């Protein structure tokens, strides 16, 4: 049975990860030992934003490598790109160093490293499903023996590699979307809190002004009441005076 046919069998889903991805890095035919400048350029090359989402890609190691070996690789690479070792290119070296450090932090954590390995496993599963659909289509068209590109082991590994990068990119987009949603929610919450704080402040100022003007209002009322009493007293006095003045005598006309 050919290797291509073997991939169609259910048993392949139980194959260990190491059996199908041991030589993925050979796809790009690059040497893992590069000069400091070459490593910095690699980490900051066009499209590196997505490539660097994969910590294994950043550190140029295989996913099945033990944590101790990952740490050794991290130390070697971090020294190569460290800003203190690249005086003529410190700004870019710092960016590269941060990328390497971030990748190590992901892989030294058991939980986050496990999630990364799950990405590889899912990539293989999706790739195998895609291949099965291609074969099903060929069989339906009456061409069951026609080869497909993924029959070539190198292209098969490359297909998995591409799928891995896509899955990491999808994860990052979901993370950014959740972060944006969280930021918007926090912003709305803060705006509500500010509005409530302003309302409370306004209420306090109004209450303070009301209390401070209380005596003034009381005095004004007293003045008003006093003025009214004086006015009534004056009118009464005038009325009584009028009653006490005798009427003028008018002589009779003959």
XYZ file of C-alpha atoms in Angstrom:
254
model
C 0.000 0.000 0.000
C 1.401 3.418 -0.978
C 1.980 6.189 1.558
C -0.793 8.191 -0.121
C -3.263 5.332 0.264
C -2.177 4.802 3.826
C -3.246 8.323 4.692
C -6.799 7.427 3.665
C -7.002 4.728 6.316
C -8.625 5.515 9.705
C -5.532 4.233 11.484
C -3.567 7.271 10.358
C -5.634 9.469 12.687
C -3.883 7.676 15.574
C -0.380 8.280 14.274
C 1.778 10.288 16.623
C 2.502 13.870 15.780
C 6.207 13.154 15.512
C 5.635 10.762 12.585
C 4.258 13.361 10.233
C 5.974 16.620 11.170
C 9.600 15.809 11.899
C 10.871 17.551 8.785
C 8.467 20.473 8.353
C 11.226 23.013 8.807
C 13.024 21.580 5.779
C 10.238 22.986 3.612
C 11.874 26.386 3.592
C 15.383 24.893 3.271
C 16.866 27.255 5.788
C 19.667 26.814 8.238
C 18.667 27.205 11.887
C 22.096 28.637 12.692
C 22.085 32.177 11.334
C 24.073 35.281 12.134
C 22.563 37.842 14.518
C 21.648 40.118 11.601
C 20.070 37.246 9.695
C 18.033 36.208 12.728
C 16.817 39.766 13.259
C 15.896 40.021 9.590
C 14.107 36.672 9.771
C 12.014 37.730 12.749
C 11.167 41.114 11.251
C 10.733 40.077 7.611
C 7.567 41.016 5.671
C 4.675 38.907 6.910
C 6.448 38.165 10.187
C 3.423 39.368 12.153
C 1.644 36.113 11.320
C 4.708 33.855 11.217
C 5.700 34.983 14.701
C 2.349 33.931 16.150
C 3.773 30.414 16.116
C 6.348 30.163 18.933
C 7.865 27.014 17.434
C 8.409 28.917 14.199
C 10.066 31.786 16.060
C 12.486 29.523 17.931
C 13.021 27.250 14.905
C 12.309 24.060 16.810
C 10.118 21.035 16.297
C 6.883 20.838 18.333
C 7.838 17.552 19.953
C 11.047 18.966 21.464
C 11.353 18.724 25.256
C 11.025 21.892 27.357
C 14.671 21.689 28.412
C 15.765 21.763 24.762
C 13.327 24.605 24.043
C 14.960 26.590 26.835
C 18.434 25.964 25.417
C 17.296 27.143 22.012
C 15.691 30.216 23.545
C 18.905 31.154 25.352
C 20.979 30.739 22.208
C 18.624 32.786 20.070
C 18.052 35.483 22.683
C 21.804 36.055 22.948
C 22.105 36.352 19.165
C 19.431 39.044 18.889
C 20.008 40.793 22.221
C 20.246 44.603 21.792
C 23.501 44.694 23.786
C 25.046 42.364 21.193
C 23.818 44.428 18.256
C 24.926 47.992 18.917
C 24.533 49.007 15.284
C 20.972 47.722 15.124
C 19.638 48.048 18.665
C 16.098 49.162 17.825
C 15.366 46.226 15.522
C 17.284 43.887 17.817
C 15.007 44.888 20.700
C 11.929 44.047 18.609
C 13.395 40.663 17.684
C 14.408 39.989 21.290
C 10.861 40.737 22.482
C 9.454 38.289 19.929
C 11.827 35.545 21.072
C 11.048 36.202 24.739
C 7.311 36.116 24.127
C 7.626 32.763 22.355
C 9.604 31.273 25.222
C 7.020 32.450 27.768
C 4.323 30.689 25.760
C 6.221 27.435 25.487
C 7.537 27.270 29.048
C 3.943 27.330 30.272
C 2.454 23.846 30.104
C -1.075 25.009 29.350
C -0.199 27.440 26.559
C 2.309 24.961 25.073
C -0.423 22.310 24.995
C -2.712 24.701 23.124
C -0.002 25.267 20.530
C 0.442 21.519 20.045
C -3.303 21.188 19.607
C -3.052 23.664 16.735
C -0.630 21.320 14.967
C -2.880 18.336 15.561
C -5.887 20.206 14.221
C -3.874 21.321 11.189
C -3.025 17.712 10.347
C -6.656 16.669 10.803
C -7.925 19.421 8.514
C -5.275 18.681 5.911
C -6.151 14.986 5.870
C -9.831 15.880 5.549
C -9.050 18.165 2.613
C -7.094 15.363 0.934
C -9.957 12.918 1.485
C -12.388 15.361 -0.127
C -10.089 15.728 -3.138
C -9.924 11.960 -3.561
C -13.681 11.665 -3.171
C -14.171 14.244 -5.894
C -11.758 12.447 -8.239
C -13.522 9.159 -7.593
C -16.893 10.752 -8.330
C -15.481 12.088 -11.609
C -14.207 8.636 -12.557
C -10.546 9.411 -11.926
C -9.798 7.507 -8.703
C -6.178 6.762 -9.613
C -5.256 10.319 -10.550
C -2.588 11.688 -8.205
C -2.997 14.882 -6.171
C -0.256 17.354 -5.145
C -0.304 16.181 -1.546
C 0.865 12.719 -2.637
C 4.311 14.296 -2.584
C 5.468 14.110 1.073
C 7.075 17.551 0.850
C 3.879 19.138 -0.434
C 1.870 17.253 2.163
C 4.059 18.674 4.925
C 3.855 22.105 3.359
C 0.048 21.869 3.312
C 0.109 21.112 7.046
C 2.560 23.959 7.596
C 0.274 26.417 5.799
C -2.719 25.188 7.782
C -0.791 25.651 11.040
C -0.069 29.279 10.172
C -3.696 29.829 9.210
C -4.953 28.413 12.509
C -2.568 30.572 14.529
C -3.742 33.605 12.537
C -7.384 32.686 13.195
C -6.640 32.390 16.916
C -5.012 35.823 16.919
C -7.959 37.415 15.098
C -10.364 35.903 17.627
C -8.191 37.164 20.466
C -8.098 40.663 19.001
C -11.860 40.599 18.494
C -12.424 39.570 22.104
C -9.984 42.230 23.303
C -11.760 44.879 21.255
C -15.125 43.779 22.609
C -13.728 43.839 26.138
C -12.263 47.312 25.630
C -15.555 48.606 24.271
C -17.418 47.097 27.214
C -14.993 48.661 29.676
C -15.305 51.975 27.857
C -19.103 51.863 28.070
C -18.887 50.916 31.735
C -16.478 53.775 32.427
C -18.689 56.256 30.579
C -21.644 55.119 32.696
C -19.555 55.504 35.845
C -18.487 59.013 34.780
C -22.093 60.001 34.100
C -23.110 58.700 37.525
C -20.199 60.529 39.169
C -21.204 63.755 37.413
C -24.814 63.308 38.498
C -23.797 62.727 42.119
C -21.453 65.731 41.979
C -24.192 67.913 40.526
C -26.654 66.766 43.185
C -24.145 67.510 45.941
C -23.400 70.957 44.553
C -27.097 71.714 44.307
C -27.661 70.526 47.889
C -24.683 72.543 49.099
C -25.892 75.672 47.350
C -29.364 75.086 48.719
C -28.051 74.796 52.268
C -25.776 77.807 51.904
C -28.630 79.977 50.625
C -31.086 78.797 53.292
C -30.353 81.683 55.696
C -30.533 84.149 52.871
C -33.961 82.857 51.941
C -35.082 82.957 55.581
C -33.852 86.535 55.950
C -35.582 87.533 52.739
C -38.809 86.004 53.999
C -38.489 87.773 57.323
C -37.818 91.056 55.538
C -40.817 90.439 53.348
C -42.999 89.628 56.347
C -41.691 92.661 58.243
C -42.360 94.906 55.278
C -45.884 93.592 54.966
C -46.579 94.172 58.660
C -45.279 97.730 58.501
C -47.372 98.421 55.443
C -50.510 97.133 57.149
C -49.730 99.137 60.299
C -49.227 102.331 58.317
C -52.480 101.864 56.452
C -54.278 101.211 59.735
C -52.799 104.315 61.298
C -53.854 106.411 58.331
C -57.327 104.960 58.537
C -57.629 105.779 62.265
C -56.291 109.283 61.716
C -58.901 109.842 59.080
C -61.635 108.800 61.421
C -60.478 111.256 64.156
C -60.403 114.383 61.925
C -63.844 116.191 62.127
C -65.534 117.048 58.877
C -65.258 120.601 57.630
C -68.277 122.890 58.327
C -70.044 124.146 55.284
C -72.194 127.332 55.818
C -75.749 127.335 54.552
C -76.411 129.431 51.530
C -79.386 131.873 51.670
